Short mmCIF file of N, CA, C and O and ligand atoms in Angstrom, two decimals:
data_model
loop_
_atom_site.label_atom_id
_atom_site.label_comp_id
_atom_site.label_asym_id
_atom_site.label_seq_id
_atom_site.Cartn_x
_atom_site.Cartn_y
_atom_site.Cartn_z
N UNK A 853 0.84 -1.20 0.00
CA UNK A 853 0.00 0.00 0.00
C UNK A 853 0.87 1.25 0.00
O UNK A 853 1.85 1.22 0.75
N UNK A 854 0.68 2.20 -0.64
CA UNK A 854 1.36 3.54 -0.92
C UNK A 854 0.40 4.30 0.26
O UNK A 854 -0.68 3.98 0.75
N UNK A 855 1.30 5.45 0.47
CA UNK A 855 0.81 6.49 1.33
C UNK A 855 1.41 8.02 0.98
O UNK A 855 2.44 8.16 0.33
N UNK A 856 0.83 8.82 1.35
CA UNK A 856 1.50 10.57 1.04
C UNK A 856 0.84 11.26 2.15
O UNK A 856 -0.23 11.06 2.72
N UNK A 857 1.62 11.99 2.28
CA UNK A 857 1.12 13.34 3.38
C UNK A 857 1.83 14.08 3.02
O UNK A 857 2.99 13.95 2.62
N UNK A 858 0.91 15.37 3.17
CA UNK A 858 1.17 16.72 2.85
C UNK A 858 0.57 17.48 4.22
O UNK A 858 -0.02 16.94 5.16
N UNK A 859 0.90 18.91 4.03
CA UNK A 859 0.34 19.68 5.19
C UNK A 859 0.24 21.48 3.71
O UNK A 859 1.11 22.03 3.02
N UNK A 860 -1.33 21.75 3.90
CA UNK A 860 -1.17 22.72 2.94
C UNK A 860 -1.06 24.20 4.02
O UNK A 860 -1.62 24.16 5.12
N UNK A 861 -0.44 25.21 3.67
CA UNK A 861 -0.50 26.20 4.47
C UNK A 861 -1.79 27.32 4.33
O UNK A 861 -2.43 27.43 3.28
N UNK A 862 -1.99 27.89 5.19
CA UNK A 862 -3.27 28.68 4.78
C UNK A 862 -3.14 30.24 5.56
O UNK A 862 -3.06 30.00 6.77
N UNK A 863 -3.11 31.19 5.41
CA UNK A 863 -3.32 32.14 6.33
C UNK A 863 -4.49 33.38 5.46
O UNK A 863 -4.21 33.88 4.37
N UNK A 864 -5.44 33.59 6.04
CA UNK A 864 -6.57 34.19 5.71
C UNK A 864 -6.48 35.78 5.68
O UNK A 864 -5.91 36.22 6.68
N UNK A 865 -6.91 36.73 4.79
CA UNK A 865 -6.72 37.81 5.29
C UNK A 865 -8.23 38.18 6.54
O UNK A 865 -8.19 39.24 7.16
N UNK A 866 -8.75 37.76 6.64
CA UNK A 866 -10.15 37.83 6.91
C UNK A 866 -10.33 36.99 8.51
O UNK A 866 -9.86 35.85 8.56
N UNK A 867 -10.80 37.37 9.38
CA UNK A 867 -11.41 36.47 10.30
C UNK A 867 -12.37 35.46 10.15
O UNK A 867 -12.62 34.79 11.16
N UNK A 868 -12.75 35.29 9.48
CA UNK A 868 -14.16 34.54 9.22
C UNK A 868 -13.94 34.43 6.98
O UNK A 868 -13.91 35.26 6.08
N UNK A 869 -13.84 32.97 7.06
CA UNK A 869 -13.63 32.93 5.57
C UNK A 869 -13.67 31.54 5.07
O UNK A 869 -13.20 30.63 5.77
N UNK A 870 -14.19 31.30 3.90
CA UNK A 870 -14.41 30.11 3.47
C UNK A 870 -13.34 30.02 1.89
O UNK A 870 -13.17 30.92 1.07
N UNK A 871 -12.85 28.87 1.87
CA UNK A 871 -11.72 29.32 0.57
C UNK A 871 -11.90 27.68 -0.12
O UNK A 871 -12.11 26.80 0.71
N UNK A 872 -11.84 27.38 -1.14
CA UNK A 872 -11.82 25.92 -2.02
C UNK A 872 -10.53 25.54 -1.83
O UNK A 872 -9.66 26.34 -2.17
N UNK A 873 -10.26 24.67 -1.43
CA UNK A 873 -8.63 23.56 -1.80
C UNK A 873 -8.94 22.76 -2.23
O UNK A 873 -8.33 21.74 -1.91
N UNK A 874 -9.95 22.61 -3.15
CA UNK A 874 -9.83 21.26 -3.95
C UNK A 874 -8.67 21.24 -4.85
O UNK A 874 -8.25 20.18 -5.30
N UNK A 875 -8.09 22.51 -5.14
CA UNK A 875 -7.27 21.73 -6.45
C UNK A 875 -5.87 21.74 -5.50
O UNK A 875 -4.92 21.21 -6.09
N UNK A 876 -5.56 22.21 -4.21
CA UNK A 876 -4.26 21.77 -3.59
C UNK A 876 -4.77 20.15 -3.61
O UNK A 876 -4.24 19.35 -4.38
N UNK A 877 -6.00 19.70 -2.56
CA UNK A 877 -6.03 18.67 -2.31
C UNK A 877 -5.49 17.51 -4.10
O UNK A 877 -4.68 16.59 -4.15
N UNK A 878 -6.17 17.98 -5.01
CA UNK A 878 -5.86 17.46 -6.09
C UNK A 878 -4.35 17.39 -6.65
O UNK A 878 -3.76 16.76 -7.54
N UNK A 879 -4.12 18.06 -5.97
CA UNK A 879 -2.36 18.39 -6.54
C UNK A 879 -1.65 17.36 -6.00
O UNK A 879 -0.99 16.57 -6.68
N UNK A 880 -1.77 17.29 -4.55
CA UNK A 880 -1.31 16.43 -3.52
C UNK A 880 -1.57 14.77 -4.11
O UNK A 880 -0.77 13.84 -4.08
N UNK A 881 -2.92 14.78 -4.63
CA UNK A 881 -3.35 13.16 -5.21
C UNK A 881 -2.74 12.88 -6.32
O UNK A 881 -2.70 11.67 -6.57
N UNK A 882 -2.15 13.72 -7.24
CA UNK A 882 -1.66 13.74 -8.24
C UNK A 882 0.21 13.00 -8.44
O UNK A 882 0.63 12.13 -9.20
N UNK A 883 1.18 14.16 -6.97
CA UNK A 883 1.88 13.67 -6.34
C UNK A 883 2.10 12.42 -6.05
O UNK A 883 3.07 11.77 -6.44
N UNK A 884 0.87 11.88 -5.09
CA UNK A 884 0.95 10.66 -4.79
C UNK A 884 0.87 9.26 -5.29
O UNK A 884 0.97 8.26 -4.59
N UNK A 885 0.58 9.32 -7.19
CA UNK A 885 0.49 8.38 -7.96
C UNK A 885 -0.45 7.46 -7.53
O UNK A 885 -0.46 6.50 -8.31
N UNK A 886 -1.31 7.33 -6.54
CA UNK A 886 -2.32 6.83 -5.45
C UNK A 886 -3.81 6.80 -7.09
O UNK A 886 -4.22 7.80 -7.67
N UNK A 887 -4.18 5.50 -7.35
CA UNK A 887 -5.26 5.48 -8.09
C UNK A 887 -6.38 5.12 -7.65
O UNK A 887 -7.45 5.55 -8.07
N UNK A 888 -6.20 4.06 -6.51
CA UNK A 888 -7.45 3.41 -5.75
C UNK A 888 -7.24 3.46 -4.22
O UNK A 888 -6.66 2.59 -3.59
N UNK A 889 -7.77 4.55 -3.71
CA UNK A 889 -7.63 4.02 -2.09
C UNK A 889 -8.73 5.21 -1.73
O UNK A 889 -9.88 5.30 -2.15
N UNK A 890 -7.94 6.21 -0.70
CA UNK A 890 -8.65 7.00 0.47
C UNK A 890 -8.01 8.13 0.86
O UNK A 890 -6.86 7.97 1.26
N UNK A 891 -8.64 9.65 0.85
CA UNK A 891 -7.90 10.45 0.67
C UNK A 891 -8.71 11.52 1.61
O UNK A 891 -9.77 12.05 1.27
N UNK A 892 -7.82 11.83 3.21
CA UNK A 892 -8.50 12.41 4.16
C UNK A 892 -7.74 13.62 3.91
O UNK A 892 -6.70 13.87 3.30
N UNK A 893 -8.85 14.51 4.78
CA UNK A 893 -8.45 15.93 4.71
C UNK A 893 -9.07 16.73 5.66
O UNK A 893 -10.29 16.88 5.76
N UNK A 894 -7.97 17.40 6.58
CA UNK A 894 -8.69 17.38 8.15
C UNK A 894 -7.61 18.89 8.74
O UNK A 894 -6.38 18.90 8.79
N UNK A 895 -8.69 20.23 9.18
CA UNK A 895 -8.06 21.11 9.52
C UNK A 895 -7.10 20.77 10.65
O UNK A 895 -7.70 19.97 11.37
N UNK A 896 -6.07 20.96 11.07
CA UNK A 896 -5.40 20.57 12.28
C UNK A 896 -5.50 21.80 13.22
O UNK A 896 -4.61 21.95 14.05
N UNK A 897 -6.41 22.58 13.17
CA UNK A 897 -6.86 23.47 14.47
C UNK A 897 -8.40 23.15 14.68
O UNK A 897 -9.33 22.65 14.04
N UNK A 898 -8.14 23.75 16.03
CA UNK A 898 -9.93 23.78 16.41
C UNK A 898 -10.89 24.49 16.86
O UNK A 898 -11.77 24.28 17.70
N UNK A 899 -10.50 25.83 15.87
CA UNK A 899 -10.95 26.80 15.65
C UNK A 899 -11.35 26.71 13.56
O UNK A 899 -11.40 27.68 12.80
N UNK A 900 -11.50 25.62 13.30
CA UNK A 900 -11.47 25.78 11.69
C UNK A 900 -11.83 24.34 10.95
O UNK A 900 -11.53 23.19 11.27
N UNK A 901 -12.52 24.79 9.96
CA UNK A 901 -13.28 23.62 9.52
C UNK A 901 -13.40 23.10 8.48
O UNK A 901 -13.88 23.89 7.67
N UNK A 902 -13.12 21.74 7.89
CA UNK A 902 -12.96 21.43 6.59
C UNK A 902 -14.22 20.17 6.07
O UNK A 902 -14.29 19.02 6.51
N UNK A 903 -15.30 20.94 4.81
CA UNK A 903 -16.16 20.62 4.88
C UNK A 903 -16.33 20.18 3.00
O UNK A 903 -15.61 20.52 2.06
N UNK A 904 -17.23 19.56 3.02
CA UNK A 904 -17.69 19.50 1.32
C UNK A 904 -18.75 20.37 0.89
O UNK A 904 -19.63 20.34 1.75
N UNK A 905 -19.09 21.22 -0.18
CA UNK A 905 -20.58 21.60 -0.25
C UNK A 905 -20.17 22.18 -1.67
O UNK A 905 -19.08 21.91 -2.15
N UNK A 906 -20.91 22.84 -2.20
CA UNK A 906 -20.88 23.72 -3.35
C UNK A 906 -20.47 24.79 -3.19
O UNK A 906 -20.76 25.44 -2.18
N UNK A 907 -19.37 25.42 -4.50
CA UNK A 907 -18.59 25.69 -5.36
C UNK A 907 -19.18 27.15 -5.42
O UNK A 907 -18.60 27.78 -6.31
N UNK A 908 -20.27 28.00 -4.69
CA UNK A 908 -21.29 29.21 -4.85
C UNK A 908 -21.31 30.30 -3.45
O UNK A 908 -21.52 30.08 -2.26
N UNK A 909 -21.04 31.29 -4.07
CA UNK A 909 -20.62 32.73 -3.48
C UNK A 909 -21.88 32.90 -2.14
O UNK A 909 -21.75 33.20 -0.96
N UNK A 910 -22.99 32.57 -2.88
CA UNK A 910 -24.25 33.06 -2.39
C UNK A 910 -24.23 32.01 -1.05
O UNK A 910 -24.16 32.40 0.12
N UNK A 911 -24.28 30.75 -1.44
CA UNK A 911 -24.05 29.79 -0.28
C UNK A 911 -23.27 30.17 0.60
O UNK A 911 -23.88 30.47 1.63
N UNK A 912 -21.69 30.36 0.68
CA UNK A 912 -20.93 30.51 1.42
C UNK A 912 -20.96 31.54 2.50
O UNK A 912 -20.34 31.54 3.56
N UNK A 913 -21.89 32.50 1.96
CA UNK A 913 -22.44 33.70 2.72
C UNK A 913 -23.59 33.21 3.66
O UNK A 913 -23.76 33.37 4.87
N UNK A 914 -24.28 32.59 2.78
CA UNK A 914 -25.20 31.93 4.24
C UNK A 914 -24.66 31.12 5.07
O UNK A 914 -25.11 31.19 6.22
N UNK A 915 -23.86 30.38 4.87
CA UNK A 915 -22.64 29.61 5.58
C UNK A 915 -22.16 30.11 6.99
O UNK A 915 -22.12 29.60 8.11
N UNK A 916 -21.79 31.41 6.40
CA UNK A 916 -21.29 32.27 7.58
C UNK A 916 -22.40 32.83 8.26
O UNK A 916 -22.72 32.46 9.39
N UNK A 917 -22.91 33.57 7.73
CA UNK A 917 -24.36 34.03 8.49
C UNK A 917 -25.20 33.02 9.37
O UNK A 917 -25.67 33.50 10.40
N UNK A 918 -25.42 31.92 9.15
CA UNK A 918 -25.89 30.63 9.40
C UNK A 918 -25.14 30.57 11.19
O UNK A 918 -25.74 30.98 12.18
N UNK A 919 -23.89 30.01 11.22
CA UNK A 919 -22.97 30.26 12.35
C UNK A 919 -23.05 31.04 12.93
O UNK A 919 -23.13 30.80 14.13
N UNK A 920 -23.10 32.80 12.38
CA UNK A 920 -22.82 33.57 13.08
C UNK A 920 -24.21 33.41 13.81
O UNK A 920 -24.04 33.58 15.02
N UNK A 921 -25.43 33.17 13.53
CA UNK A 921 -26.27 33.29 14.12
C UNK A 921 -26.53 31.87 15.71
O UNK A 921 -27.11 31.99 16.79
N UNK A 922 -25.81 30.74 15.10
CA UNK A 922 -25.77 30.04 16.31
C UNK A 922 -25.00 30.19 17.25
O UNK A 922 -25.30 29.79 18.37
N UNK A 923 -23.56 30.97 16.91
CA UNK A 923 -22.55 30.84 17.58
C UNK A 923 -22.24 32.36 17.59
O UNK A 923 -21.05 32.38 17.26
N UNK A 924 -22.67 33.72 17.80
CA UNK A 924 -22.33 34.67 17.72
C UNK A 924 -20.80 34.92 18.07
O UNK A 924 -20.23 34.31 18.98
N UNK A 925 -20.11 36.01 17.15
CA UNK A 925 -18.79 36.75 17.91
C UNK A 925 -18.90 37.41 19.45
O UNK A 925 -19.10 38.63 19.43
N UNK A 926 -18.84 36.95 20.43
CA UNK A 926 -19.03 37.81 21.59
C UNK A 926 -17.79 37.54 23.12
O UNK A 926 -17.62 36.74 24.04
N UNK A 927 -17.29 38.59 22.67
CA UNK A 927 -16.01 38.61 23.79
C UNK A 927 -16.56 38.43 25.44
O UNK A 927 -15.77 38.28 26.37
N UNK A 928 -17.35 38.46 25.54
CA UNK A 928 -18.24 38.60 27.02
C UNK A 928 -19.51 37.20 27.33
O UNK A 928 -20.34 37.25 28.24
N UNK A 929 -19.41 36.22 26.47
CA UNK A 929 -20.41 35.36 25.69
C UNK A 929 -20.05 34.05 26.20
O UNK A 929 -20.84 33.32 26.81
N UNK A 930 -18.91 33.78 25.97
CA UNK A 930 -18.33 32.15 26.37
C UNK A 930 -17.68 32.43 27.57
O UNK A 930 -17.22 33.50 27.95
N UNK A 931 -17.70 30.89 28.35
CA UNK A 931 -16.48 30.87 29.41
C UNK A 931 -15.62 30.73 28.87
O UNK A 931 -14.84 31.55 29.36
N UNK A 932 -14.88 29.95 27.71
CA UNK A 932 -13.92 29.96 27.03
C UNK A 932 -12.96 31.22 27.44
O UNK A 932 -11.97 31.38 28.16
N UNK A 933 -13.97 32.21 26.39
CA UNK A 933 -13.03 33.49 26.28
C UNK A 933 -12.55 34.18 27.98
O UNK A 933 -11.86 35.19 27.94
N UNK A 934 -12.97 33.55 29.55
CA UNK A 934 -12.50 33.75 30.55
C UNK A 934 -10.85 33.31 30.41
O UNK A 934 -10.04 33.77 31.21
N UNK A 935 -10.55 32.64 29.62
CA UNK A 935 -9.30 32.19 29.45
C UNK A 935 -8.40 33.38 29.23
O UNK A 935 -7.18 33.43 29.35
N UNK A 936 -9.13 34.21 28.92
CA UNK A 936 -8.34 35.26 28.34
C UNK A 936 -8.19 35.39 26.18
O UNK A 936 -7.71 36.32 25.53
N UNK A 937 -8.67 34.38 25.78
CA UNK A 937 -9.25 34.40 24.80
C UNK A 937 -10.58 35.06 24.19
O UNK A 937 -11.64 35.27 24.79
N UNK A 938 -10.20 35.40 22.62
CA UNK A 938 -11.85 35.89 22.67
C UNK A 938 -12.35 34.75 21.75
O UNK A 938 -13.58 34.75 21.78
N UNK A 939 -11.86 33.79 20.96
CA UNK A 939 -12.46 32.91 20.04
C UNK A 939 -13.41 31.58 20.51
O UNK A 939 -13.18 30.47 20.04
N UNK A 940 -14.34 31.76 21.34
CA UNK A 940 -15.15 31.04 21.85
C UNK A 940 -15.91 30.29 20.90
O UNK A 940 -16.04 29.07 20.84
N UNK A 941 -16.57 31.46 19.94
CA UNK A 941 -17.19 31.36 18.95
C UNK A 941 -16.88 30.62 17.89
O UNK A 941 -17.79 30.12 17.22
N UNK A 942 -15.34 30.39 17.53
CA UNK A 942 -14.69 29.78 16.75
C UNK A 942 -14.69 28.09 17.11
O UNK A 942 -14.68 27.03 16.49
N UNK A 943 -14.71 28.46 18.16
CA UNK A 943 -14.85 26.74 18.72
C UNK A 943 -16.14 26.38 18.12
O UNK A 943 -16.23 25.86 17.01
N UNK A 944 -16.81 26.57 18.64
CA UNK A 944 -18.35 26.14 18.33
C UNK A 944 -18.78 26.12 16.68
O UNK A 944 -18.96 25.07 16.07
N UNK A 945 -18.89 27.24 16.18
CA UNK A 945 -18.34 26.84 14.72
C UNK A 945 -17.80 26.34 14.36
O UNK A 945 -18.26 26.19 13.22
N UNK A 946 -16.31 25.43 14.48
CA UNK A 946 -16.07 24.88 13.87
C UNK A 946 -16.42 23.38 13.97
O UNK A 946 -16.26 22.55 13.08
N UNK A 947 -17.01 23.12 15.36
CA UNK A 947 -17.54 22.04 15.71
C UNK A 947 -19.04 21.78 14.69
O UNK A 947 -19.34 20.85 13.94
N UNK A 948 -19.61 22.74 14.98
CA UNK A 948 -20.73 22.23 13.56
C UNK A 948 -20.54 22.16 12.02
O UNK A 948 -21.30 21.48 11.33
N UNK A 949 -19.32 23.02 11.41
CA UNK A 949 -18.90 22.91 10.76
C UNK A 949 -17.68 21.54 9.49
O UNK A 949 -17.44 21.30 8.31
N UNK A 950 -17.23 20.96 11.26
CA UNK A 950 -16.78 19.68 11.13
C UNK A 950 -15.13 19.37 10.79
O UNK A 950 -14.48 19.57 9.77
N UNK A 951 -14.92 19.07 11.53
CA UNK A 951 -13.12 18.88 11.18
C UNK A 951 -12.27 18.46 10.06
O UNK A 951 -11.17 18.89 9.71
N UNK A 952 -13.20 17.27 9.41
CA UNK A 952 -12.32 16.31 8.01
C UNK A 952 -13.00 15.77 7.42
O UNK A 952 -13.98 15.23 7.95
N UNK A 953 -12.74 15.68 5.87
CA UNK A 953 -13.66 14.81 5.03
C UNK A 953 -12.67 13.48 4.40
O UNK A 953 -11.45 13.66 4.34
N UNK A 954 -13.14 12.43 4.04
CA UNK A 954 -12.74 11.68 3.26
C UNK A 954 -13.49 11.10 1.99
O UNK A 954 -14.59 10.56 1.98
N UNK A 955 -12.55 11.36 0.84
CA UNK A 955 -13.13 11.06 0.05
C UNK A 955 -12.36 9.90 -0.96
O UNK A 955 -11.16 9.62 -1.03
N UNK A 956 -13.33 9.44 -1.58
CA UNK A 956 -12.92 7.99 -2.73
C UNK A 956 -11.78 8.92 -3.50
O UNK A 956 -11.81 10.11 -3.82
N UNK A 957 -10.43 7.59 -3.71
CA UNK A 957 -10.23 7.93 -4.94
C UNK A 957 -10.41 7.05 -5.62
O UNK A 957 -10.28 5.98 -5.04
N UNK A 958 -10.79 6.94 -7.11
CA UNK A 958 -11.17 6.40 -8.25
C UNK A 958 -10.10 6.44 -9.22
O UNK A 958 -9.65 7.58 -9.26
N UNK A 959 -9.47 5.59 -10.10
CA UNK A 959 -9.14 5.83 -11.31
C UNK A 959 -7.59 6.62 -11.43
O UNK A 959 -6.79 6.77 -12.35
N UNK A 960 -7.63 7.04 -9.94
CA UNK A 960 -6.54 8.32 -9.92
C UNK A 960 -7.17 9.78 -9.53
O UNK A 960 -6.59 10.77 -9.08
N UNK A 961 -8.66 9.57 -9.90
CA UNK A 961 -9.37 11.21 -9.01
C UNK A 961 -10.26 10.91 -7.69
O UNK A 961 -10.65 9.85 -7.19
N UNK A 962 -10.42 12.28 -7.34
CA UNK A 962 -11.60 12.59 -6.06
C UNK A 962 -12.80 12.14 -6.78
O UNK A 962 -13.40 12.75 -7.67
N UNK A 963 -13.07 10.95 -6.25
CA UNK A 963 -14.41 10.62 -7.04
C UNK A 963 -15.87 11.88 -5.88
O UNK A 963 -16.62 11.91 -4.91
N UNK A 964 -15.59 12.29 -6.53
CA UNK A 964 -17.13 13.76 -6.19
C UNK A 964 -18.20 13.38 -6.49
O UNK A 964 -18.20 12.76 -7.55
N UNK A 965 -18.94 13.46 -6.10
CA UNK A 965 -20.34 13.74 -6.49
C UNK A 965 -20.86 14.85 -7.26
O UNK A 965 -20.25 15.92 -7.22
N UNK A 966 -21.69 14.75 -7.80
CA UNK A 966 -21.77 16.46 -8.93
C UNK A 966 -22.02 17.59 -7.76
O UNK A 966 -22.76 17.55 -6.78
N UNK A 967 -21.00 18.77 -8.31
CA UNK A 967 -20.91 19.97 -7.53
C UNK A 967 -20.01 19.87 -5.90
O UNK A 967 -20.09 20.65 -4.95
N UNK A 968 -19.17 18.59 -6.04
CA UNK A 968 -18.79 18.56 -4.61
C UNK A 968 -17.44 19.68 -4.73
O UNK A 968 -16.65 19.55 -5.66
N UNK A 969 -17.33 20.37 -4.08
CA UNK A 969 -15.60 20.45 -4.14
C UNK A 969 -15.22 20.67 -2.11
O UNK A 969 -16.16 20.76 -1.33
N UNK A 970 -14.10 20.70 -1.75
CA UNK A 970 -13.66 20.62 -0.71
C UNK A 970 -13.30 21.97 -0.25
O UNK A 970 -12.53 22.60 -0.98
N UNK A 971 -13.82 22.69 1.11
CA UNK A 971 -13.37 24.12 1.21
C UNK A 971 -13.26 24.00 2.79
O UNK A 971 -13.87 23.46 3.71
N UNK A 972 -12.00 24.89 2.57
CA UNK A 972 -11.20 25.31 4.43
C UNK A 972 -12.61 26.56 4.82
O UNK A 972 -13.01 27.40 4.01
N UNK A 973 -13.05 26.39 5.98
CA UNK A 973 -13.79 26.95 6.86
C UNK A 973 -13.04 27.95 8.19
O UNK A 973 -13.05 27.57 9.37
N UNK A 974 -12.53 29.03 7.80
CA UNK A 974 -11.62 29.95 8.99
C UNK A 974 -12.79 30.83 9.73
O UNK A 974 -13.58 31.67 9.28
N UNK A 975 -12.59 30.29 11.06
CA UNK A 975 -13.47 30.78 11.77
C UNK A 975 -12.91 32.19 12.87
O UNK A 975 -13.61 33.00 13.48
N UNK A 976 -11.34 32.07 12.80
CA UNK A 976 -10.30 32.46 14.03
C UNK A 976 -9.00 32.86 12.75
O UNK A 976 -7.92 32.28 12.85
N UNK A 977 -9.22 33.78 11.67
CA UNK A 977 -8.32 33.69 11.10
C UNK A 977 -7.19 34.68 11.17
O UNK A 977 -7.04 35.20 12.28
N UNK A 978 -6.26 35.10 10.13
CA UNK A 978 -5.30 35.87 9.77
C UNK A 978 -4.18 35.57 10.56
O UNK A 978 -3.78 36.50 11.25
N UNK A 979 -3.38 34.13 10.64
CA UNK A 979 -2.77 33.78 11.31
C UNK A 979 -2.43 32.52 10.46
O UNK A 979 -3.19 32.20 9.54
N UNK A 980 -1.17 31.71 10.77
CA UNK A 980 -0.70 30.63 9.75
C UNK A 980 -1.39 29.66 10.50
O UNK A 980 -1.41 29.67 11.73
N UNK A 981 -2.14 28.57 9.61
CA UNK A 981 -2.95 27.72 10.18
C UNK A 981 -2.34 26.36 9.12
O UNK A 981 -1.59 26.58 8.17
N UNK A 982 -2.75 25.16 9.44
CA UNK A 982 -2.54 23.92 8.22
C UNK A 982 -3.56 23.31 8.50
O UNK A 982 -4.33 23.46 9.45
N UNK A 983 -3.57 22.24 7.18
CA UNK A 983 -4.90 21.56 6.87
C UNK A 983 -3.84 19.96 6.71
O UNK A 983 -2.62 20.13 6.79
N UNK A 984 -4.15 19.12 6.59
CA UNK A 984 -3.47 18.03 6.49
C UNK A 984 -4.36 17.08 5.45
O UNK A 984 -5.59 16.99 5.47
N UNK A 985 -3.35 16.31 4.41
CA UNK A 985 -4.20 15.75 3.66
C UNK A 985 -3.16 14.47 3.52
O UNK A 985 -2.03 14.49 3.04
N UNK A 986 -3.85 13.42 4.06
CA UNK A 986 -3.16 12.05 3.95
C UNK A 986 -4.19 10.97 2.99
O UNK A 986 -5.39 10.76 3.18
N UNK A 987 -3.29 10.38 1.92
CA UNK A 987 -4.09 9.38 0.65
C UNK A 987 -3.13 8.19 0.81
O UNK A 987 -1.93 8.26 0.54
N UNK A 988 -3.72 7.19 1.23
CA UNK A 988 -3.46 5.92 1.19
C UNK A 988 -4.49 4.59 0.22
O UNK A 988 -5.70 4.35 0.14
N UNK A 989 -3.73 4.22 -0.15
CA UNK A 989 -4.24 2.83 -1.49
C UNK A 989 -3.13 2.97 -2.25
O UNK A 989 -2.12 3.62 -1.96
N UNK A 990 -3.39 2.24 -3.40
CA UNK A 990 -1.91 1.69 -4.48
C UNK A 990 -2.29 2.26 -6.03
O UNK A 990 -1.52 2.07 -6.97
ZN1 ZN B 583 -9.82 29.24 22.04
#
C-alpha cells in the first residue's frame, strides 16, 4: 500500500472565511500516484473547519451568516473566552462545521459527487494555520 502526506499552508486575510482547496487537495493526489484508495483531509486546528458543499458565493455567505447566528462573535459570551481568549465562537463553529472529510479515490481522481468540491472553513483567522491531507491505497 502507498501512502502521502502533505500539510497545505493557509493564512486568511479575513477572520471569518471560506476558501476551495480542492485543487491543492488534487495536486497532492496527483503527487501521490495513489489510483485506488482513500484520501483524508482534516483542519489541524480547532478553531477551523474542513467541509464539502458547493462551489457558490451566495451559499458561502449563508454559511457564515448561518454560524454567526448560532454561535455569535461575543467577547463577554463564552467561558472559554474567561481564558483570556476571545475565540469562543470559533470553537463552536467549527464544531458544527466539522473537522475532516474523506473522500474515494477512483481511477486516480476525487471521485465527487456532482458539484462537490472541498473548502477550508476559517473561523479564528489571519494567522498561519494547516490543513493536512493524507491518501493511502496503491
Ligand atoms: Zn480558544
Amino acid at each position: 500500500m502507498k501512502h502521502h502526506t502533505a500539510y497545505i499552508r493557509i493564512h486568511t486575510s479575513m477572520r471569518y472565511d471560506i476558501v476551495n482547496i480542492t485543487g491543492k487537495v488534487e495536486e497532492e493526489l496527483r503527487k501521490s500516484g495513489i489510483k485506488e484508495g482513500l484520501c483524508l483531509v482534516n483542519s489541524m486546528h480547532i478553531t477551523s473547519s474542513v467541509f464539502i458543499n458547493d462551489n457558490e458565493r451566495g451559499l458561502h455567505k449563508d454559511f457564515l451568516a448561518w454560524v454567526e447566528k448560532l454561535a455569535p462573535y461575543d467577547v463577554n459570551g463564552y467561558m472559554h473566552n474567561l481564558t483570556g481568549e476571545d475565540n469562543g465562537d470559533a470553537h463552536l463553529k467549527r464544531t458544527i462545521m466539522g473537522r475532516e472529510v474523506v473522500v474515494a479515490v477512483t481511477d486516480g481522481r476525487l471521485d465527487f459527487g456532482p458539484w462537490e468540491c472541498i473548502f477550508y472553513g476559517e473561523f479564528d483567522g489571519q494567522r498561519d494555520k494547516r490543513i493536512l491531507v493524507k491518501i493511502i491505497g496503491e
